[in-house]
Coordinates of C-alpha atoms in Angstrom, one line a residue:
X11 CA 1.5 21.9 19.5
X12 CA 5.2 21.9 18.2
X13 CA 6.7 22.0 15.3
X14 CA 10.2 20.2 14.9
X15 CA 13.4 22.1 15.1
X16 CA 14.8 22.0 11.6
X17 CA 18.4 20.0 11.8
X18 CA 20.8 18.7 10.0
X19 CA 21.1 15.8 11.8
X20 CA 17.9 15.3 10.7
X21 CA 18.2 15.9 7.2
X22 CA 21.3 13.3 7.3
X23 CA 19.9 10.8 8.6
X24 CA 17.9 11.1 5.2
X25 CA 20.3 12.0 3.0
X26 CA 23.3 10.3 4.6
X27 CA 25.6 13.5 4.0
X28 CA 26.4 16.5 5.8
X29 CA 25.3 19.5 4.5
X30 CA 24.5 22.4 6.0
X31 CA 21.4 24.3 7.6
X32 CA 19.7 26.4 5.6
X33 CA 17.3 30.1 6.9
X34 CA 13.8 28.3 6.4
X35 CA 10.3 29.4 6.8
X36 CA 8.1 26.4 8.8
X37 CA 5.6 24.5 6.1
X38 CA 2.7 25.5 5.3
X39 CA -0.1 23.2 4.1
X40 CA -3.8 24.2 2.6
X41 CA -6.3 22.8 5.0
X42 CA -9.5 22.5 3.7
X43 CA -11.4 23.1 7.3
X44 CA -10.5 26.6 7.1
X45 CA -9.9 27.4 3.4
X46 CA -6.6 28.8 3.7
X47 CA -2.6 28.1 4.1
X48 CA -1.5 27.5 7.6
X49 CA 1.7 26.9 9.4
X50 CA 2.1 23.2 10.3
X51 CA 2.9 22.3 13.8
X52 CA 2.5 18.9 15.3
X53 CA 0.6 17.9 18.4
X54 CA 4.0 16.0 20.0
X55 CA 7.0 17.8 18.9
X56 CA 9.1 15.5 16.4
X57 CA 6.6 13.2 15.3
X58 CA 3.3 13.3 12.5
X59 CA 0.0 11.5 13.0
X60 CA -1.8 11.1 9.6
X61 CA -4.7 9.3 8.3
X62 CA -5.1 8.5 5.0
X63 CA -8.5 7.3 3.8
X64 CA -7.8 3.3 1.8
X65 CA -9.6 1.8 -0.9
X66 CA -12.6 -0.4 -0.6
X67 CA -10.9 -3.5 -2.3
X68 CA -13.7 -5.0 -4.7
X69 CA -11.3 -4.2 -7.5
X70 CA -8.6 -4.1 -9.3
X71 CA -7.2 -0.1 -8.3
X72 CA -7.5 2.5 -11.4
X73 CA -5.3 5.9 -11.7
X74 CA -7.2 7.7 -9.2
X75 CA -6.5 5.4 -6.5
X76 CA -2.9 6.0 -7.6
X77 CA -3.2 9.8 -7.4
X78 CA -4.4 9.7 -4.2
X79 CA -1.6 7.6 -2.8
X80 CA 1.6 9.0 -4.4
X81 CA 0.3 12.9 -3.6
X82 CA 0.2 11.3 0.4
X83 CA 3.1 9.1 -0.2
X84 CA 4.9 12.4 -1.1
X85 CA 3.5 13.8 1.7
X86 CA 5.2 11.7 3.6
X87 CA 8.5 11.4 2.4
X88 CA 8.7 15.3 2.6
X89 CA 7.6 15.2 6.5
X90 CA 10.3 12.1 6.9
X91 CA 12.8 14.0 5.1
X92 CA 12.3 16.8 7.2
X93 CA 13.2 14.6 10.7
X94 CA 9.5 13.7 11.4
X95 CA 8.9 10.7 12.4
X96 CA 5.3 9.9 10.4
X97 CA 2.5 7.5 12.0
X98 CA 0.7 6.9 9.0
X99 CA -2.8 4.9 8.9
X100 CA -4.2 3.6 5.7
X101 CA -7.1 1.5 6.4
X102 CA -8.9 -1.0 4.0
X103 CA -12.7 -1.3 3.8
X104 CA -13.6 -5.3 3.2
X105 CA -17.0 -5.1 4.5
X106 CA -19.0 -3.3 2.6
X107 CA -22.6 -3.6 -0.1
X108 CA -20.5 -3.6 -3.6
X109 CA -17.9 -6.5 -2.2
X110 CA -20.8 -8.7 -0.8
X111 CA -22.5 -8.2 -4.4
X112 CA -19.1 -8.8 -6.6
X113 CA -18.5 -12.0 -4.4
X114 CA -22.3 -13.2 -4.8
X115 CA -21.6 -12.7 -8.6
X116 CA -18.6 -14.1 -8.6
X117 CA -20.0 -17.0 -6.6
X118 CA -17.0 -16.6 -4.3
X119 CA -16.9 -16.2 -0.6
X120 CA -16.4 -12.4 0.4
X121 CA -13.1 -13.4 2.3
X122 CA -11.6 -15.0 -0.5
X123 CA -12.3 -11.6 -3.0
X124 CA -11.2 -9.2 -0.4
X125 CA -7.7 -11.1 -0.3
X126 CA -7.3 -11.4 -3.7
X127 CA -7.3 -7.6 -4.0
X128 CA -6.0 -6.4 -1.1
X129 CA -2.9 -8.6 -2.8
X130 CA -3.1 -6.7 -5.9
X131 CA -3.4 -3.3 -4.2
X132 CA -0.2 -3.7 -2.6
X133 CA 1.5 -5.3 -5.8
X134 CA 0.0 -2.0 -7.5
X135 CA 1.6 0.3 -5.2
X136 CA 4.6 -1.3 -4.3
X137 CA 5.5 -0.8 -8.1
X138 CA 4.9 2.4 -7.9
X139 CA 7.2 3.2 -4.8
X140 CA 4.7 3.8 -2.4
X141 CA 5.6 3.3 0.9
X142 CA 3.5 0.7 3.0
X143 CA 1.7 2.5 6.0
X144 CA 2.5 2.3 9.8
X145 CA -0.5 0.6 10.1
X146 CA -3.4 -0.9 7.5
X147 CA -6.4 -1.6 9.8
X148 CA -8.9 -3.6 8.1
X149 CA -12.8 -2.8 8.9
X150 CA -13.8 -6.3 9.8
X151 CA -10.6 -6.3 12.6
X152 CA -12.3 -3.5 14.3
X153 CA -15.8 -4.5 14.9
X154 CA -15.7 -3.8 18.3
X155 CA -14.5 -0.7 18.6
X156 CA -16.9 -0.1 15.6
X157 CA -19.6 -1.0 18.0
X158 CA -18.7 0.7 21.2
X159 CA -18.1 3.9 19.5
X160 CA -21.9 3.9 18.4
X161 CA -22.8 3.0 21.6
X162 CA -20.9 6.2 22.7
X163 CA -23.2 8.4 19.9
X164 CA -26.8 6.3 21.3
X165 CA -25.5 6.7 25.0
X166 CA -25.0 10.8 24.1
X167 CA -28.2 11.5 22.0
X168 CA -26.7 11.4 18.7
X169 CA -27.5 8.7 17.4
X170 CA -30.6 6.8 17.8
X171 CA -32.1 3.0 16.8
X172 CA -34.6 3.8 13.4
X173 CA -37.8 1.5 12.8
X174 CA -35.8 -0.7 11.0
X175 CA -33.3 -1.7 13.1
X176 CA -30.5 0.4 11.6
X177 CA -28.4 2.9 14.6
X178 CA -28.5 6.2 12.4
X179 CA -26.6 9.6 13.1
X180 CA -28.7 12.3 13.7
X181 CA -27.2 15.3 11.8
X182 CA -29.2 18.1 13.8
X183 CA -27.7 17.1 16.6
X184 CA -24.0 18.1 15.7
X185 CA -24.1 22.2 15.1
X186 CA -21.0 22.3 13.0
X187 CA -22.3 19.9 10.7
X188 CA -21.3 21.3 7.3
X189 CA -17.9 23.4 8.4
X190 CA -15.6 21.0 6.1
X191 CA -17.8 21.2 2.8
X192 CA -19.6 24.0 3.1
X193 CA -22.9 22.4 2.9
X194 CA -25.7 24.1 5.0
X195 CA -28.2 21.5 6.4
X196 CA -31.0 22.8 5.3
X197 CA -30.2 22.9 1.2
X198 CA -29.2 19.1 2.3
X199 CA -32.6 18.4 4.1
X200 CA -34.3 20.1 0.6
X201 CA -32.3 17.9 -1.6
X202 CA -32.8 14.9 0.0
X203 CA -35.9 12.2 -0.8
X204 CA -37.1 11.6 2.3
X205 CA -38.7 8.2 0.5
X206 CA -35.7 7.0 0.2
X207 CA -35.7 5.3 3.7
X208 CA -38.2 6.4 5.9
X209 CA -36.8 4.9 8.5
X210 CA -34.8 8.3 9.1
X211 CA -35.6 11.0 11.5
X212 CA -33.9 13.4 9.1
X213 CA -33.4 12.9 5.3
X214 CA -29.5 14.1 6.2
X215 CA -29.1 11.5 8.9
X216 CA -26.6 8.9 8.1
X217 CA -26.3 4.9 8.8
X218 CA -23.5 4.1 11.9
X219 CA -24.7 0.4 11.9
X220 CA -27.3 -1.6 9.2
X221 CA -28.9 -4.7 10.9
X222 CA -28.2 -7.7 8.6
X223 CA -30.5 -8.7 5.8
X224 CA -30.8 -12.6 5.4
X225 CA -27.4 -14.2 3.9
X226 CA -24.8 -11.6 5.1
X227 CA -22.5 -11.1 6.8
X228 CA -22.8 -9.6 10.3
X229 CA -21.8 -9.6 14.0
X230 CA -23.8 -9.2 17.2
X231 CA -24.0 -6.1 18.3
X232 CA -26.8 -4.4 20.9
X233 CA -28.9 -3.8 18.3
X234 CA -29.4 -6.5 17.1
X235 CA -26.9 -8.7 14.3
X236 CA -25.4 -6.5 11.5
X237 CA -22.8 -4.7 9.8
X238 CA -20.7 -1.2 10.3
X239 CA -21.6 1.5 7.8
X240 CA -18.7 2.8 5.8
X241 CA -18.5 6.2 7.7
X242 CA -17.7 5.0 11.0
X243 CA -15.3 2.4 10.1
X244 CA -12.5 5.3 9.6
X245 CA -13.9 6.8 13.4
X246 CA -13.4 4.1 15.4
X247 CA -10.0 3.2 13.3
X248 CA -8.1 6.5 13.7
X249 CA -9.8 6.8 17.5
X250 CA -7.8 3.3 17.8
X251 CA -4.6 3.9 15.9
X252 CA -4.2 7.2 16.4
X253 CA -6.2 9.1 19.3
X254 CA -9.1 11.3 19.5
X255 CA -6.8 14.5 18.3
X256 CA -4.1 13.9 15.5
X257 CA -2.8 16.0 13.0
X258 CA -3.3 14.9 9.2
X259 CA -6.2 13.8 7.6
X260 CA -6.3 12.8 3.4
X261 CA -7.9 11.4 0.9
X262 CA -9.7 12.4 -2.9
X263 CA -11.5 15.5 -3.3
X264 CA -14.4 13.0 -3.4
X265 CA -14.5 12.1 -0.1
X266 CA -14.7 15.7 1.5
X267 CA -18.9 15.1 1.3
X268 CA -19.9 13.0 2.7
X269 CA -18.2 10.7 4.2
X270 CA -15.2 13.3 5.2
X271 CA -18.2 15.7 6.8
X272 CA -19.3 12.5 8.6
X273 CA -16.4 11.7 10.3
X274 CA -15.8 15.0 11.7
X275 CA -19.3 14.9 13.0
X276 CA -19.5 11.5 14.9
X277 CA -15.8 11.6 16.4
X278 CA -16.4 14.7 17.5
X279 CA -19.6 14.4 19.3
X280 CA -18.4 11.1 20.8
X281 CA -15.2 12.4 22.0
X282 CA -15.9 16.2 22.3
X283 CA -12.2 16.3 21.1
X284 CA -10.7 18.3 17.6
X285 CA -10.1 14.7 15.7
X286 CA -7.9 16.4 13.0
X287 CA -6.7 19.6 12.6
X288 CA -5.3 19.6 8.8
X289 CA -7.4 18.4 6.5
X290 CA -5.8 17.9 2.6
X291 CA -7.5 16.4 -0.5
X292 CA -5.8 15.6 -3.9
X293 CA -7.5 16.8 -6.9
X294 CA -9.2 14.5 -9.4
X295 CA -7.9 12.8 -12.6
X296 CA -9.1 13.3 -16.0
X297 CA -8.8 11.6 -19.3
X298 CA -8.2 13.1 -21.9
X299 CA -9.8 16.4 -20.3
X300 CA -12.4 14.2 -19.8
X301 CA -14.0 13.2 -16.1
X302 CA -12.6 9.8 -15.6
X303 CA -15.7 7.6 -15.6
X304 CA -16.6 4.0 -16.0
X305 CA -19.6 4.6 -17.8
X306 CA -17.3 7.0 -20.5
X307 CA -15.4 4.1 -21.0
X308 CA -12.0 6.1 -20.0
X309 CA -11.2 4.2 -17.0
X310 CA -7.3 2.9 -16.1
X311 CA -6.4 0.6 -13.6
X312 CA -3.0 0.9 -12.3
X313 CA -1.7 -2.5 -13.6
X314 CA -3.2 -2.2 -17.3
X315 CA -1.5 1.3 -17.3
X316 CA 1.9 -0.3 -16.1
X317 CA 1.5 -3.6 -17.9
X318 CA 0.7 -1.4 -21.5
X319 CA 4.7 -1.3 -22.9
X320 CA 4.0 2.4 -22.8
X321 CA 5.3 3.2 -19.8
X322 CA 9.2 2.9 -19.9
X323 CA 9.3 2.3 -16.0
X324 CA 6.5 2.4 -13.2
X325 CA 8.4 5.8 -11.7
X326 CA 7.6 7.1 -15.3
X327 CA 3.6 7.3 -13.9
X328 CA 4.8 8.6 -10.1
X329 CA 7.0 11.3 -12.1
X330 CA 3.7 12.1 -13.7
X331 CA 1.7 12.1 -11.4
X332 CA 4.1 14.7 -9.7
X333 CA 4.3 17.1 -12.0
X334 CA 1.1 18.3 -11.2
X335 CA 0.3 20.2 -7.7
X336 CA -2.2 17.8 -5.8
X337 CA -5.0 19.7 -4.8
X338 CA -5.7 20.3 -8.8
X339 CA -6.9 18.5 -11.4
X340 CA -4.4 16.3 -13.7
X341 CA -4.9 15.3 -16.9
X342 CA -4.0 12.1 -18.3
X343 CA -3.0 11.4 -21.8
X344 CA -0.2 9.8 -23.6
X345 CA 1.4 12.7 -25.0
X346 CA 1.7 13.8 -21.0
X347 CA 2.7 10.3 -20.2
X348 CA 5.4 10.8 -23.4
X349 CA 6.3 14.1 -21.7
X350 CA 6.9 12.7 -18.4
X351 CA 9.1 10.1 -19.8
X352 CA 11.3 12.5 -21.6
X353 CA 11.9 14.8 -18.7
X354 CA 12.6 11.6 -16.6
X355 CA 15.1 10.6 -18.9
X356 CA 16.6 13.9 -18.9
X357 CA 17.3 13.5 -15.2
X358 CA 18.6 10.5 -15.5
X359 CA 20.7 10.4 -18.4
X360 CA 22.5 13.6 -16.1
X361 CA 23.1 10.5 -13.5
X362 CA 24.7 8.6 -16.0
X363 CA 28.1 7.6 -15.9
X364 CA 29.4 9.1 -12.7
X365 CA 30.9 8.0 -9.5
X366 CA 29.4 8.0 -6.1
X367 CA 30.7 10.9 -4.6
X368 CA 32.6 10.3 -1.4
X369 CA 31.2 13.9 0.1
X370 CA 28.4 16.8 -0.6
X371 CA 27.4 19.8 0.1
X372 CA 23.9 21.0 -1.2
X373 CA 23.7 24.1 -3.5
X374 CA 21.1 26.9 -4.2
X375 CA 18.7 24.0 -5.8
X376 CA 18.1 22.0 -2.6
X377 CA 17.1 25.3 -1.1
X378 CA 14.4 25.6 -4.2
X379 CA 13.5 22.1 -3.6
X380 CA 13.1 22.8 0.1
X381 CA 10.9 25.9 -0.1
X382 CA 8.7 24.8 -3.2
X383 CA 8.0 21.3 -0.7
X384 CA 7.5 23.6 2.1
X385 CA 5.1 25.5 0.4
X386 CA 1.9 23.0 0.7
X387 CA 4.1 20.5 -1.4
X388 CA 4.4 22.2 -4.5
X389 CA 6.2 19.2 -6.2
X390 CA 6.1 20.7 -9.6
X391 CA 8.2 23.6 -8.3
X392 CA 10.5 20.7 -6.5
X393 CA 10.9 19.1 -9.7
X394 CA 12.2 22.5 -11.4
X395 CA 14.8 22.5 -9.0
X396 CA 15.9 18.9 -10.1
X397 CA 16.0 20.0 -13.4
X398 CA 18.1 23.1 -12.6
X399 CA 20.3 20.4 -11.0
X400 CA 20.5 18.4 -14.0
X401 CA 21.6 21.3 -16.1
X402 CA 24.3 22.2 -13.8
X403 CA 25.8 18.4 -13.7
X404 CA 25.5 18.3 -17.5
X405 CA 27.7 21.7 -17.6
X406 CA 30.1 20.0 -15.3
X407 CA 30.2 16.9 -17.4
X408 CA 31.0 19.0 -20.6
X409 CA 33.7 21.1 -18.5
X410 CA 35.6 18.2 -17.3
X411 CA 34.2 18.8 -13.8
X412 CA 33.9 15.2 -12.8
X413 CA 33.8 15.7 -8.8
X414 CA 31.7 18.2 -8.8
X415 CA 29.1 16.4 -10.7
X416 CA 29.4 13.8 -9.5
X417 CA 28.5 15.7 -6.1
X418 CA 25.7 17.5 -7.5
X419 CA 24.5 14.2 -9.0
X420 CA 24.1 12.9 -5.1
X421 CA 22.3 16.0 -4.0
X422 CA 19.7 15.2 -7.0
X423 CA 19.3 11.8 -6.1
X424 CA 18.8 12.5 -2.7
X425 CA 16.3 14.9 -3.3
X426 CA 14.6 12.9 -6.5
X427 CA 14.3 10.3 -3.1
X428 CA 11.6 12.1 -1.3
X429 CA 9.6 12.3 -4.6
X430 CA 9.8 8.3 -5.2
X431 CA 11.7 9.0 -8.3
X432 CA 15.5 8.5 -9.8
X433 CA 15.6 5.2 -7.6
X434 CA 17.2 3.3 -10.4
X435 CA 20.8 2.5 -11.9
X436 CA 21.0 5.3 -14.7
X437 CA 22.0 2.2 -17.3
X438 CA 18.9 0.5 -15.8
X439 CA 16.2 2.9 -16.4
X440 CA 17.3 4.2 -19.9
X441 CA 17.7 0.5 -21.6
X442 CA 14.2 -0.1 -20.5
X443 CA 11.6 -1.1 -23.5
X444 CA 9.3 1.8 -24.2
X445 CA 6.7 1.0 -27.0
X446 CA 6.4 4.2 -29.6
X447 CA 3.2 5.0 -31.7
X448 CA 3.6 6.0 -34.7
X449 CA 0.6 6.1 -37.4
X450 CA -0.9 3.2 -35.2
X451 CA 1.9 1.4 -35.6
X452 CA 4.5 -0.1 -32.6
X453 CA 8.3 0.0 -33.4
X454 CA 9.9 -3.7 -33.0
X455 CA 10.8 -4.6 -29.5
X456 CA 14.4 -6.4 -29.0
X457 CA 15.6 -8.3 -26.6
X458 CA 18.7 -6.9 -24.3
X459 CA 20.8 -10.1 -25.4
X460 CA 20.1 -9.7 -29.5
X461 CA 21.0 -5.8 -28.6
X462 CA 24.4 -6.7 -27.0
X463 CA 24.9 -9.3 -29.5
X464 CA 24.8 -6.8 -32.0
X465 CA 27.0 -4.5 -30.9
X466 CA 29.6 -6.4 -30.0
X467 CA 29.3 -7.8 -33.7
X468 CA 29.3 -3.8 -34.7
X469 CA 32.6 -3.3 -32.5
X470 CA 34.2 -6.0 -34.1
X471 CA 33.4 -4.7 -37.6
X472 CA 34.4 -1.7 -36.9
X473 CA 37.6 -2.4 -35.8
X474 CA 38.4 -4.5 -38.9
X475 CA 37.6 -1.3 -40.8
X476 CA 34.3 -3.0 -41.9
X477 CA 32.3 0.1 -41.4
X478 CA 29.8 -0.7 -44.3
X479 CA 28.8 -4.1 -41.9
X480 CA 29.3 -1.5 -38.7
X481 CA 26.6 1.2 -40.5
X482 CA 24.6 -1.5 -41.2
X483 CA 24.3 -2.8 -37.7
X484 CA 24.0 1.0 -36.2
X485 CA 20.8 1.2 -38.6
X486 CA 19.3 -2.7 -37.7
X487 CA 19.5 -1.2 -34.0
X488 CA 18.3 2.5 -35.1
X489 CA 15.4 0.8 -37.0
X490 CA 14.4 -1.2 -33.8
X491 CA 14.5 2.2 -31.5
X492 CA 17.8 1.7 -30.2
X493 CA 20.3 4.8 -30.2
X494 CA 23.9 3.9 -29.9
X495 CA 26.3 6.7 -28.5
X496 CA 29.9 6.3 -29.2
X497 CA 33.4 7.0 -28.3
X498 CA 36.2 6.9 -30.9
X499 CA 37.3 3.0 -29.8
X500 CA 33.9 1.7 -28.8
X501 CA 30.3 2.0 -28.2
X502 CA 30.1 3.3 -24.7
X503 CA 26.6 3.0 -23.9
X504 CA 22.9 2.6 -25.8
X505 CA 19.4 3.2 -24.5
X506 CA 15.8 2.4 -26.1
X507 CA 14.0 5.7 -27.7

């Protein structure tokens, strides 16, 4: 394996400046097979092969779909930003027991739900900056290799053809079965119900393909018409896409048992190759320090979180969603949502009225950026070096220092780049509407016309020496959330509190 050479030909091409090399120790990412840190290096030097575990699309996506995808999205970026070039799979699962029930209840054909939100996934994510994979393989467009990769696991001995027509994975026949979660197969065996399906060898073993039940969906297959189980689709996908040895593998915390344990076990024995060498998983969200759960009632999806007026800006949520590392646990509120938009706005009212700079050179925070990234993506570190950043080009604002932060202002956008963040005109992101609460009660929205309108009719007044008309305007705008900032001859700029 290699790892790439670190170069600042590289780092332009993401950037687009020159700036110079900097002494660097490689990254180093937690990977959950062996419990520890470990020095990333690539199986082809130069280029990244991750899989990232996608949603099964029955539904709208909630806050825990986006946690999962902006901490890999990040992920990627970083690798990108360091010269990588990343082959990233996201599959989609549109075959599966809760989508045939939601379209029977919805009295809709399964291929008309799964398109419907496989739309609204991507108009989810999009808004949140997320970058769309390599490739997005969709279960139902692999069948085949679905099918021949079981054959491989019946041909080998492990898997076998149960009394009721199901192809099941037989766990005992795999000796590292556990390694990834830490589950030892006898406590699994001793938890199990064996009257669940009896149909099983072993209460562990696990279903590769189900053999249809009448009014399904299903394809012909040796054994008989059925359906893939959900474990295999990722398999045969990732064998496809990306070979029987890559480097990456993600997904939620929730995945690690068992579906994550499962995959190791039947790519493995039907390859007798590594399959992936770093595994990651993000950390779950809470509510409210609360276990985000339908049945608590605390459950978010992504476009009733976005759509709520609370949010000044869908990178308001990504910025959140970054400040915590993302193998822990995050906590969601709306005084952490309020946080995150204050500290955004920070950055960006530091962007605010400067030039592009022609030319840069990085300083001491792109190295703290760099090294917090490098170590297993500590993006809350990386985002104390964008703050350091915004301090300095606030000191070079209030010194007269216009080039040079208007420089440093580059180097923070660049970086704030590989977080998803600080991708808007300054002007742009501050005037957005941002509803505040207060004793249950929402300040009055205006519209950006009636706000302009207004203060043109304040300038006016003003310069007639009207300024009991002008104070009166300045507190018609205060009143509606609106906070003027002023130079001697005019009002220079405003944004929504």
């Amino acid at each position: 394996m290699h790892d790439v050479a670190y170069d600042t030909r590289q780092r332009n091409s993401f950037c687009g400046e020159m700036v110079p090399e900097f002494t660097r120790m490689p990254i180093q990412i937690f990977n959950s097979l062996s419990g520890r840190k470990e020095e990333f290096r690539s199986h082809e030097a130069g280029v990244v092969r991750m899989y990232v575990c996608g949603d099964t699309v029955y539904d709208f996506c909630h806050i825990g779909h986006a946690r999962s995808k902006v901490a890999f999205d990040t992920v990627r970026r970083y690798l990108e930003y360091r010269g990588y070039r990343v082959v990233h799979v996201r599959n989609i699962t549109d075959i599966d027991d809760k989508i045939i029930q939601r379209a029977n209840q919805n009295g809709e054909s399964i291929q008309s739900l799964t398109q419907r939100f496989i739309a609204a996934m991507h108009e989810d994510y999009d808004r949140l900056g997320i970058l769309r994979p390599t490739h997005e393989p969709r279960a139902t467009e692999h069948i085949g290799g679905i099918i021949a990769l079981t054959r491989r696991l019946v041909d080998k001995g492990h898997a076998y053809v149960a009394a009721n027509g199901d192809v099941m994975y037989s766990v005992a026949s795999f000796a590292e079965y556990g390694r990834l979660s830490g589950r030892d197969l006898d406590d699994l065996r001793a938890g199990a119900r064996v009257a669940v399906d009896e149909a099983k060898r072993d209460p562990a073993d696990f279903v590769l393909w189900k053999r249809a039940k009448p009014g399904e969906p299903c394809w012909p297959s040796p054994w008989g018409d059925g359906r893939p189980g959900w474990h295999i689709e990722c398999s045969a996908m990732s064998l496809d896409l990306l070979g029987s040895r890559f480097d990456i593998h993600g997904g939620g915390m929730d995945l690690k048992f068992p579906h994550h344990e499962n995959e190791i076990a039947q790519s493995c024995a039907a390859t007798g190759d590594t399959f992936a060498t770093v595994w990651m998983h993000n950390g779950f969200v809470n509510i409210d320090d609360q276990k985000m759960s339908k049945s608590l009632g605390n459950f978010f999806r992504i476009r009733d979180v976005l759509g709520s007026g609370y949010l000044r800006d869908p990178e308001v949520l990504r910025f959140f969603l970054a400040s915590s590392h993302y193998r822990g646990p995050i906590n969601y509120s709306l005084v952490q949502i309020e946080q995150a938009d204050a500290a955004l706005c920070r950055l960006y009212t530091a962007l605010r009225d400067l030039p592009e700079a022609a030319a840069w050179r990085p300083s001491a925070a792109t190295q703290r950026f760099e090294e917090a990234m490098d170590d297993d993506f500590n993006s809350p570190d990386a985002i104390a070096a964008l703050q350091t950043l915004a301090t300095q080009i606030n000191r070079a604002k209030s010194s007269g220092e216009i080039a040079t932060a208007a420089a440093l202002a580059s180097e923070l956008k660049s970086l704030g780049r590989v977080l998803g963040v600080l991708q808007l005109a300054p002007e742009e992101f501050l005037r957005k509407s941002k509803v505040a609460h207060e004793l249950g009660e929402q300040t009055p929205d205006m519209s950006i016309a009636r706000i302009e309108l207004l203060i043109a009719a304040r300038s006016v007044a003003r310069a007639a020496g009207k300024f009991k008309e002008s104070d009166s305007i300045r507190d018609q705008l205060s009143h509606a959330g609106i906070l003027l900032e002023d130079k001697p001859d005019k009002t220079t700029t405003w944004r929504r509190l």
